[in-house]
Amino acid sequence: MKTGARRERDPRSRVLLCVIFITTVSLFRSWPTLVLATGLGLGAAAWAGLTPARLVWRLLWVIPFSAAMVLTLPLVTPGEPLGAWAIGPLHMVVTREGLVLAGFLGVRVLTCALAVLALAASTPVPSLLWALEALRVPRLLVVLPAMTLRYIDVLRDEARRLARSRRSRCYRPGRHLWDRNTLRTAAQTIGALFLRAQDRSERIYWSMLSRGYSIHRSVRRPAPYARADLLQITLVAAAALALLIIDHQARGV
């Protein structure tokens, strides 16, 4: 080990910082503090090495899960109507208060997603899973994402085999995506993919059990936090408390 080499940050401290940040953002009720938190989230993503293109690409996989909830708020929140239309027996009204609430929650979700993406980009998956175990997260909640990440490679491998098998049989795709031949082939491929992946995953699981795998295995005892990590957590917690006080005063409560 080289003398003077920079010590790698404890992954537990990164997880705790992410939790503090998300919890604080979830308690914000005013726009100024939320915009400030969004700027901090963008800074954390840039520090983690996420380029704008990579950041946008990853957000495209995260935001749609909350888009449905956000988009329905202008239709279900009472307030000053801005527009109305009817689709058959369904009468929908968009309110100003609903749009403001939807925008606020949308920015909040974006900010929390930035923090999670920064954590995932700056921490290797094994270190992140170990940190969750060391922080006493329920074992099942750690094993499930770990197995999911491993079986994604199984699905990818099986998909490559199916594609190679189709090419060896001189398969010709349809003229476009909605062609009947293309849709039929896609449906058959998805069904065969999951059946073959399930069979292979069972073989992998039994192989793991035969080698002594257990979900209740003990976790190696974590080392005490370094002073730098404790100082960083303390400073971030104090900054979060200060932002909550500012947010409380900004609401005029």
GROMACS .gro file of C-alpha atoms in nm:
model
  253
    1MET     CA    1   0.000   0.000   0.000
    2LYS     CA    2   0.141   0.336  -0.096
    3THR     CA    3   0.215   0.586   0.175
    4GLY     CA    4  -0.017   0.881   0.179
    5ALA     CA    5  -0.279   0.714  -0.039
    6ARG     CA    6  -0.624   0.857   0.013
    7ARG     CA    7  -0.844   0.637   0.228
    8GLU     CA    8  -1.162   0.517   0.064
    9ARG     CA    9  -1.476   0.650   0.228
   10ASP     CA   10  -1.677   0.412   0.441
   11PRO     CA   11  -1.980   0.302   0.233
   12ARG     CA   12  -2.192   0.314   0.549
   13SER     CA   13  -2.136   0.688   0.575
   14ARG     CA   14  -2.244   0.735   0.213
   15VAL     CA   15  -2.565   0.543   0.276
   16LEU     CA   16  -2.635   0.747   0.589
   17LEU     CA   17  -2.569   1.072   0.404
   18CYS     CA   18  -2.812   0.966   0.131
   19VAL     CA   19  -3.077   0.877   0.389
   20ILE     CA   20  -3.033   1.210   0.568
   21PHE     CA   21  -3.060   1.398   0.239
   22ILE     CA   22  -3.374   1.214   0.121
   23THR     CA   23  -3.542   1.249   0.461
   24THR     CA   24  -3.468   1.622   0.469
   25VAL     CA   25  -3.597   1.676   0.115
   26SER     CA   26  -3.914   1.483   0.201
   27LEU     CA   27  -3.986   1.733   0.480
   28PHE     CA   28  -3.941   2.046   0.269
   29ARG     CA   29  -4.253   2.253   0.202
   30SER     CA   30  -4.114   2.565   0.031
   31TRP     CA   31  -3.970   2.616  -0.316
   32PRO     CA   32  -3.644   2.799  -0.223
   33THR     CA   33  -3.511   2.518  -0.005
   34LEU     CA   34  -3.626   2.254  -0.253
   35VAL     CA   35  -3.447   2.428  -0.540
   36LEU     CA   36  -3.135   2.454  -0.325
   37ALA     CA   37  -3.155   2.081  -0.249
   38THR     CA   38  -3.194   2.006  -0.621
   39GLY     CA   39  -2.876   2.201  -0.688
   40LEU     CA   40  -2.698   1.998  -0.421
   41GLY     CA   41  -2.830   1.677  -0.579
   42LEU     CA   42  -2.696   1.782  -0.919
   43GLY     CA   43  -2.362   1.863  -0.759
   44ALA     CA   44  -2.351   1.520  -0.592
   45ALA     CA   45  -2.430   1.351  -0.925
   46ALA     CA   46  -2.149   1.546  -1.095
   47TRP     CA   47  -1.910   1.455  -0.810
   48ALA     CA   48  -2.004   1.088  -0.858
   49GLY     CA   49  -1.889   1.108  -1.220
   50LEU     CA   50  -2.230   1.111  -1.390
   51THR     CA   51  -2.216   1.306  -1.713
   52PRO     CA   52  -2.533   1.491  -1.823
   53ALA     CA   53  -2.607   1.226  -2.087
   54ARG     CA   54  -2.568   0.937  -1.842
   55LEU     CA   55  -2.768   1.120  -1.578
   56VAL     CA   56  -3.060   1.186  -1.816
   57TRP     CA   57  -3.053   0.826  -1.936
   58ARG     CA   58  -3.072   0.689  -1.583
   59LEU     CA   59  -3.344   0.933  -1.483
   60LEU     CA   60  -3.553   0.808  -1.776
   61TRP     CA   61  -3.564   0.473  -1.596
   62VAL     CA   62  -3.654   0.625  -1.258
   63ILE     CA   63  -3.900   0.909  -1.320
   64PRO     CA   64  -4.174   0.710  -1.504
   65PHE     CA   65  -4.247   0.512  -1.187
   66SER     CA   66  -4.369   0.829  -1.014
   67ALA     CA   67  -4.497   1.015  -1.321
   68ALA     CA   68  -4.843   0.857  -1.302
   69MET     CA   69  -4.895   0.977  -0.945
   70VAL     CA   70  -4.768   1.327  -1.020
   71LEU     CA   71  -4.974   1.367  -1.336
   72THR     CA   72  -5.298   1.275  -1.159
   73LEU     CA   73  -5.260   1.539  -0.889
   74PRO     CA   74  -5.391   1.831  -1.102
   75LEU     CA   75  -5.707   1.628  -1.165
   76VAL     CA   76  -5.784   1.525  -0.806
   77THR     CA   77  -5.668   1.829  -0.605
   78PRO     CA   78  -5.946   2.081  -0.528
   79GLY     CA   79  -5.884   2.445  -0.606
   80GLU     CA   80  -5.915   2.713  -0.873
   81PRO     CA   81  -6.010   2.544  -1.203
   82LEU     CA   82  -5.792   2.621  -1.505
   83GLY     CA   83  -5.957   2.392  -1.758
   84ALA     CA   84  -6.209   2.112  -1.788
   85TRP     CA   85  -6.306   1.854  -2.044
   86ALA     CA   86  -6.514   1.539  -2.059
   87ILE     CA   87  -6.435   1.200  -2.208
   88GLY     CA   88  -6.765   1.020  -2.219
   89PRO     CA   89  -6.906   1.002  -1.867
   90LEU     CA   90  -6.570   1.107  -1.718
   91HIS     CA   91  -6.543   1.476  -1.629
   92MET     CA   92  -6.195   1.605  -1.549
   93VAL     CA   93  -6.094   1.943  -1.407
   94VAL     CA   94  -5.737   2.076  -1.383
   95THR     CA   95  -5.676   2.307  -1.086
   96ARG     CA   96  -5.404   2.560  -1.022
   97GLU     CA   97  -5.330   2.416  -0.678
   98GLY     CA   98  -5.301   2.070  -0.831
   99LEU     CA   99  -5.046   2.189  -1.087
  100VAL     CA  100  -4.837   2.359  -0.818
  101LEU     CA  101  -4.849   2.047  -0.599
  102ALA     CA  102  -4.762   1.822  -0.893
  103GLY     CA  103  -4.466   2.041  -0.984
  104PHE     CA  104  -4.343   2.049  -0.625
  105LEU     CA  105  -4.368   1.671  -0.582
  106GLY     CA  106  -4.210   1.616  -0.923
  107VAL     CA  107  -3.905   1.823  -0.830
  108ARG     CA  108  -3.888   1.647  -0.493
  109VAL     CA  109  -3.887   1.304  -0.660
  110LEU     CA  110  -3.621   1.424  -0.904
  111THR     CA  111  -3.403   1.549  -0.617
  112CYS     CA  112  -3.430   1.222  -0.425
  113ALA     CA  113  -3.354   1.028  -0.743
  114LEU     CA  114  -3.039   1.236  -0.794
  115ALA     CA  115  -2.918   1.140  -0.447
  116VAL     CA  116  -2.981   0.769  -0.506
  117LEU     CA  117  -2.812   0.777  -0.847
  118ALA     CA  118  -2.510   0.956  -0.700
  119LEU     CA  119  -2.484   0.691  -0.429
  120ALA     CA  120  -2.513   0.407  -0.680
  121ALA     CA  121  -2.256   0.564  -0.914
  122SER     CA  122  -1.998   0.632  -0.641
  123THR     CA  123  -2.027   0.305  -0.448
  124PRO     CA  124  -1.960  -0.043  -0.589
  125VAL     CA  125  -2.250  -0.284  -0.553
  126PRO     CA  126  -2.070  -0.526  -0.313
  127SER     CA  127  -1.972  -0.234  -0.086
  128LEU     CA  128  -2.324  -0.094  -0.097
  129LEU     CA  129  -2.481  -0.429  -0.004
  130TRP     CA  130  -2.229  -0.476   0.277
  131ALA     CA  131  -2.310  -0.127   0.408
  132LEU     CA  132  -2.682  -0.208   0.414
  133GLU     CA  133  -2.612  -0.528   0.605
  134ALA     CA  134  -2.383  -0.346   0.849
  135LEU     CA  135  -2.656  -0.088   0.910
  136ARG     CA  136  -2.892  -0.370   1.014
  137VAL     CA  137  -3.122  -0.346   0.713
  138PRO     CA  138  -3.341  -0.662   0.709
  139ARG     CA  139  -3.147  -0.939   0.544
  140LEU     CA  140  -3.420  -1.018   0.292
  141LEU     CA  141  -3.418  -0.658   0.162
  142VAL     CA  142  -3.047  -0.696   0.090
  143VAL     CA  143  -3.058  -1.043  -0.063
  144LEU     CA  144  -3.340  -0.966  -0.307
  145PRO     CA  145  -3.164  -0.682  -0.497
  146ALA     CA  146  -2.837  -0.879  -0.489
  147MET     CA  147  -3.004  -1.181  -0.649
  148THR     CA  148  -3.191  -0.960  -0.894
  149LEU     CA  149  -2.869  -0.802  -1.018
  150ARG     CA  150  -2.714  -1.145  -1.062
  151TYR     CA  151  -3.012  -1.292  -1.246
  152ILE     CA  152  -3.025  -0.997  -1.486
  153ASP     CA  153  -2.708  -1.145  -1.633
  154VAL     CA  154  -2.885  -1.482  -1.652
  155LEU     CA  155  -3.170  -1.324  -1.850
  156ARG     CA  156  -2.924  -1.143  -2.076
  157ASP     CA  157  -2.732  -1.467  -2.140
  158GLU     CA  158  -3.049  -1.660  -2.224
  159ALA     CA  159  -3.168  -1.378  -2.452
  160ARG     CA  160  -2.838  -1.397  -2.644
  161ARG     CA  161  -2.877  -1.773  -2.685
  162LEU     CA  162  -3.230  -1.735  -2.819
  163ALA     CA  163  -3.121  -1.464  -3.063
  164ARG     CA  164  -2.832  -1.682  -3.182
  165SER     CA  165  -3.070  -1.976  -3.225
  166ARG     CA  166  -3.307  -1.764  -3.438
  167ARG     CA  167  -3.024  -1.643  -3.659
  168SER     CA  168  -2.899  -1.999  -3.713
  169ARG     CA  169  -3.247  -2.089  -3.842
  170CYS     CA  170  -3.245  -1.802  -4.094
  171TYR     CA  171  -3.503  -1.600  -3.905
  172ARG     CA  172  -3.617  -1.283  -4.081
  173PRO     CA  173  -3.782  -1.010  -3.873
  174GLY     CA  174  -4.097  -0.834  -3.988
  175ARG     CA  175  -4.102  -0.512  -4.183
  176HIS     CA  176  -4.172  -0.303  -3.872
  177LEU     CA  177  -4.224  -0.335  -3.498
  178TRP     CA  178  -4.600  -0.384  -3.520
  179ASP     CA  179  -4.577  -0.651  -3.788
  180ARG     CA  180  -4.769  -0.967  -3.693
  181ASN     CA  181  -4.464  -1.185  -3.743
  182THR     CA  182  -4.252  -0.957  -3.524
  183LEU     CA  183  -4.510  -0.947  -3.244
  184ARG     CA  184  -4.559  -1.324  -3.252
  185THR     CA  185  -4.185  -1.384  -3.240
  186ALA     CA  186  -4.143  -1.135  -2.954
  187ALA     CA  187  -4.418  -1.304  -2.752
  188GLN     CA  188  -4.269  -1.649  -2.808
  189THR     CA  189  -3.923  -1.521  -2.721
  190ILE     CA  190  -4.038  -1.361  -2.395
  191GLY     CA  191  -4.221  -1.678  -2.289
  192ALA     CA  192  -3.927  -1.903  -2.374
  193LEU     CA  193  -3.685  -1.659  -2.210
  194PHE     CA  194  -3.861  -1.663  -1.874
  195LEU     CA  195  -3.911  -2.040  -1.876
  196ARG     CA  196  -3.547  -2.107  -1.955
  197ALA     CA  197  -3.427  -1.839  -1.710
  198GLN     CA  198  -3.645  -1.983  -1.434
  199ASP     CA  199  -3.508  -2.331  -1.496
  200ARG     CA  200  -3.151  -2.204  -1.496
  201SER     CA  201  -3.202  -1.989  -1.187
  202GLU     CA  202  -3.332  -2.293  -0.997
  203ARG     CA  203  -3.019  -2.487  -1.094
  204ILE     CA  204  -2.804  -2.194  -0.979
  205TYR     CA  205  -2.994  -2.175  -0.649
  206TRP     CA  206  -2.955  -2.546  -0.575
  207SER     CA  207  -2.588  -2.519  -0.665
  208MET     CA  208  -2.552  -2.235  -0.414
  209LEU     CA  209  -2.724  -2.440  -0.144
  210SER     CA  210  -2.495  -2.736  -0.211
  211ARG     CA  211  -2.200  -2.506  -0.145
  212GLY     CA  212  -2.331  -2.398   0.195
  213TYR     CA  213  -2.517  -2.078   0.103
  214SER     CA  214  -2.762  -1.950   0.364
  215ILE     CA  215  -2.967  -1.632   0.377
  216HIS     CA  216  -2.896  -1.613   0.750
  217ARG     CA  217  -2.518  -1.612   0.720
  218SER     CA  218  -2.336  -1.384   0.960
  219VAL     CA  219  -2.195  -1.054   0.839
  220ARG     CA  220  -1.835  -0.966   0.913
  221ARG     CA  221  -1.812  -0.724   1.200
  222PRO     CA  222  -1.775  -0.370   1.064
  223ALA     CA  223  -1.487  -0.154   1.176
  224PRO     CA  224  -1.558   0.161   1.378
  225TYR     CA  225  -1.632   0.478   1.185
  226ALA     CA  226  -1.332   0.694   1.105
  227ARG     CA  227  -1.321   1.045   1.247
  228ALA     CA  228  -1.351   1.196   0.899
  229ASP     CA  229  -1.668   0.998   0.833
  230LEU     CA  230  -1.821   1.092   1.168
  231LEU     CA  231  -1.735   1.458   1.110
  232GLN     CA  232  -1.890   1.448   0.764
  233ILE     CA  233  -2.212   1.288   0.891
  234THR     CA  234  -2.235   1.542   1.173
  235LEU     CA  235  -2.184   1.838   0.941
  236VAL     CA  236  -2.441   1.712   0.692
  237ALA     CA  237  -2.694   1.645   0.969
  238ALA     CA  238  -2.639   1.997   1.105
  239ALA     CA  239  -2.680   2.145   0.756
  240ALA     CA  240  -3.000   1.945   0.708
  241LEU     CA  241  -3.137   2.075   1.038
  242ALA     CA  242  -3.051   2.431   0.937
  243LEU     CA  243  -3.229   2.387   0.603
  244LEU     CA  244  -3.537   2.254   0.781
  245ILE     CA  245  -3.541   2.560   1.005
  246ILE     CA  246  -3.508   2.789   0.702
  247ASP     CA  247  -3.785   2.598   0.525
  248HIS     CA  248  -4.008   2.632   0.831
  249GLN     CA  249  -3.951   3.008   0.843
  250ALA     CA  250  -4.002   3.041   0.466
  251ARG     CA  251  -4.352   2.899   0.506
  252GLY     CA  252  -4.425   3.169   0.760
  253VAL     CA  253  -4.539   2.923   1.026
   0.00000   0.00000   0.00000
